[in-house]
Tab-separated table of N, CA and C in Angstrom:
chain	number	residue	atom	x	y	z
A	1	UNK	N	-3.994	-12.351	22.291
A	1	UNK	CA	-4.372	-10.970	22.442
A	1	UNK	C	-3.183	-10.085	22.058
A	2	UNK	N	-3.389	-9.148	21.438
A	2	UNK	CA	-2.477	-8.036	20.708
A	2	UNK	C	-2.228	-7.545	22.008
A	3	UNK	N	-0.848	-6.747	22.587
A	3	UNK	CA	-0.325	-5.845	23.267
A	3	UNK	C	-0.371	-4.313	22.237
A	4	UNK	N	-0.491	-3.647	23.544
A	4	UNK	CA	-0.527	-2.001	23.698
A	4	UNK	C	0.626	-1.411	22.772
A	5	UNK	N	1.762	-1.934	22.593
A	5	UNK	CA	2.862	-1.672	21.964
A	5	UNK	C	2.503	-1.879	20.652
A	6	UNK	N	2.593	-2.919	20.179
A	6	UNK	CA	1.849	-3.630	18.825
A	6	UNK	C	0.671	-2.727	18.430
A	7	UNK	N	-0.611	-2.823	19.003
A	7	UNK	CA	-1.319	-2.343	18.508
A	7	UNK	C	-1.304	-0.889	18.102
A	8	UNK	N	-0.549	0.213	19.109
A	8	UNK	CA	0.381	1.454	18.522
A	8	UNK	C	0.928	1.650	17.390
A	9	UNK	N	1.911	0.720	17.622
A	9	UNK	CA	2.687	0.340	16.547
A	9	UNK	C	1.729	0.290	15.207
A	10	UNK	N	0.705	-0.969	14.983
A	10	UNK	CA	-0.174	-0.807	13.946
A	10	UNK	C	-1.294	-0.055	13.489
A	11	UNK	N	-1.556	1.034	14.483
A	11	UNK	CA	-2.491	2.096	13.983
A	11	UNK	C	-1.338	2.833	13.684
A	12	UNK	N	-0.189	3.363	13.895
A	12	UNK	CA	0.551	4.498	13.511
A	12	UNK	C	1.017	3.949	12.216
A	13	UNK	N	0.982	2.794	11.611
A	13	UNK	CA	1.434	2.273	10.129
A	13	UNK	C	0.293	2.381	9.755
A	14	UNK	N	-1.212	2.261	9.896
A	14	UNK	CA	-2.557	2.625	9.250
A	14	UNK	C	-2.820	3.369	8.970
A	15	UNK	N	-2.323	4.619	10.135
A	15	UNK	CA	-2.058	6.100	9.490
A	15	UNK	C	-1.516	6.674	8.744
A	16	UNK	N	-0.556	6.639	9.065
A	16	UNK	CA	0.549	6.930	8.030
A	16	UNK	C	0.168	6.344	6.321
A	17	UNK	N	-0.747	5.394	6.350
A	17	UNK	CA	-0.735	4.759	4.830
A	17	UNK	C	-1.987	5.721	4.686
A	18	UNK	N	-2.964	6.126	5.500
A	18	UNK	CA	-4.139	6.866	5.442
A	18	UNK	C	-3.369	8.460	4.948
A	19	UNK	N	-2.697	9.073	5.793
A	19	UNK	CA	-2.080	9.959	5.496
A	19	UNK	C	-1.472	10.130	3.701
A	20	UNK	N	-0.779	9.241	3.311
A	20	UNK	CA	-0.804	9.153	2.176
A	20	UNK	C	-1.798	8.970	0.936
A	21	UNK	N	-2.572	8.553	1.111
A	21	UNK	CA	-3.797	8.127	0.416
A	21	UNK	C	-4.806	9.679	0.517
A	22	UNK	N	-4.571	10.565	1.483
A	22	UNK	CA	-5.976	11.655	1.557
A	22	UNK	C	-5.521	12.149	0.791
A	23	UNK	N	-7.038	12.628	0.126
A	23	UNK	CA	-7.003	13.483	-1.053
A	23	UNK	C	-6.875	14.797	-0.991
A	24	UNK	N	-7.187	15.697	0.448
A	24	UNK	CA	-6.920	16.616	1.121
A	24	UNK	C	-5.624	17.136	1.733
A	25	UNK	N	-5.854	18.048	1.759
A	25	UNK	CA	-3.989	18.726	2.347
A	25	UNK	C	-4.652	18.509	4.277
A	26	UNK	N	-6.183	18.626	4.198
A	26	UNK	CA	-6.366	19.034	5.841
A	26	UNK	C	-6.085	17.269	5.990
A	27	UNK	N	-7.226	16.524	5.503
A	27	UNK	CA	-7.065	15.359	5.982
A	27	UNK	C	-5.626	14.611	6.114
A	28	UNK	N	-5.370	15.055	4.830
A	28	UNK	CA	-3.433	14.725	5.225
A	28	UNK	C	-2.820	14.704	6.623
A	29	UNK	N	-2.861	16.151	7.119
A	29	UNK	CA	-2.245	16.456	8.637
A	29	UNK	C	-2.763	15.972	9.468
A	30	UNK	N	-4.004	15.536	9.304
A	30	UNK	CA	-4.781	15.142	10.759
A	30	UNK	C	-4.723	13.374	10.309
A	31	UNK	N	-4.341	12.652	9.505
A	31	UNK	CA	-3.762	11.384	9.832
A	31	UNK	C	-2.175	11.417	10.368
A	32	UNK	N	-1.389	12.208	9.291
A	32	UNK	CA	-0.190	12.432	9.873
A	32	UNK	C	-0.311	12.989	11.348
A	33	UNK	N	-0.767	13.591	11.836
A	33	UNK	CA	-0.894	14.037	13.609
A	33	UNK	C	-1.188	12.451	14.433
A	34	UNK	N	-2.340	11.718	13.909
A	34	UNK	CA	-2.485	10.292	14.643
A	34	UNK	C	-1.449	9.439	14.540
A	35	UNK	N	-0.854	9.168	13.304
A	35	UNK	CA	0.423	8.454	13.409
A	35	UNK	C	1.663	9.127	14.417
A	36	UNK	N	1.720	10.103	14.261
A	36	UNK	CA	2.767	10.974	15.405
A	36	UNK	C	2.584	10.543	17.135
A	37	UNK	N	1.172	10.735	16.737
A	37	UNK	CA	0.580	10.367	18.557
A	37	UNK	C	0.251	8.530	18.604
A	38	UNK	N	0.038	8.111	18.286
A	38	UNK	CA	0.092	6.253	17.797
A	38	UNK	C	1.632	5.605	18.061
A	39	UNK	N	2.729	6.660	17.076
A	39	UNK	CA	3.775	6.033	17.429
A	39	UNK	C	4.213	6.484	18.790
A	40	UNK	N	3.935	7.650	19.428
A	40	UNK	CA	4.750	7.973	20.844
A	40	UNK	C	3.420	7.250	21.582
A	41	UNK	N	2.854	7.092	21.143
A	41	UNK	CA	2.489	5.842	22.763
A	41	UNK	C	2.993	4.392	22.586
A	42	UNK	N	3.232	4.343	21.399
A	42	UNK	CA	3.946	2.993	21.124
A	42	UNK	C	5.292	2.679	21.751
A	43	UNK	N	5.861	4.016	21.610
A	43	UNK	CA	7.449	4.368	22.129
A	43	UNK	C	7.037	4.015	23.716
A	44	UNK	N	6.026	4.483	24.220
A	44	UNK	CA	6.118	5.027	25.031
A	44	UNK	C	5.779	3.475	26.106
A	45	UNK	N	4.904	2.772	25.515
A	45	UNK	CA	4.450	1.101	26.113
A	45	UNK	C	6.067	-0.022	25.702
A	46	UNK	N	6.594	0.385	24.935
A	46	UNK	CA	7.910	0.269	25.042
A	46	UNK	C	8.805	0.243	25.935
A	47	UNK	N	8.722	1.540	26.438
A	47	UNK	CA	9.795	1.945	27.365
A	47	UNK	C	8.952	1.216	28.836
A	48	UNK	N	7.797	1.268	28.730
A	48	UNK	CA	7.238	0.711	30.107
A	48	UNK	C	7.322	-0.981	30.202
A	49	UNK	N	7.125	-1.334	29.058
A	49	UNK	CA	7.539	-2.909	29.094
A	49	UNK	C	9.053	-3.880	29.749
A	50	UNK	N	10.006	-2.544	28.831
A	50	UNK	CA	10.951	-2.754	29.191
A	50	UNK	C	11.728	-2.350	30.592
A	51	UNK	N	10.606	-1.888	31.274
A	51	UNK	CA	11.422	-1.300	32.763
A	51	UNK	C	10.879	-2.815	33.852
């Protein structure tokens, strides 16, 4: 089973490649916004793992 960290981790790299790929300036920001929020919960199951 994938962990919470990981799986963060790999939607915020899905995004980010989505982000690049839109053909739109809107769709652009609103993948770039999910990767932003994907990686700080990633950060964020991180920091809770490690306590």
């Amino acid at each position: 089973m994938e962990s919470n960290q990981r799986y963060y981790f790999r939607r915020a790299a899905e995004e980010r490649m989505a982000a690049q790929r839109a053909i739109t300036d809107n769709a652009r920001q609103w993948h770039a916004r999910l990767a932003q929020q994907f990686a700080a919960r990633a950060a964020e199951a991180e920091s809770l793992s490690a306590a």
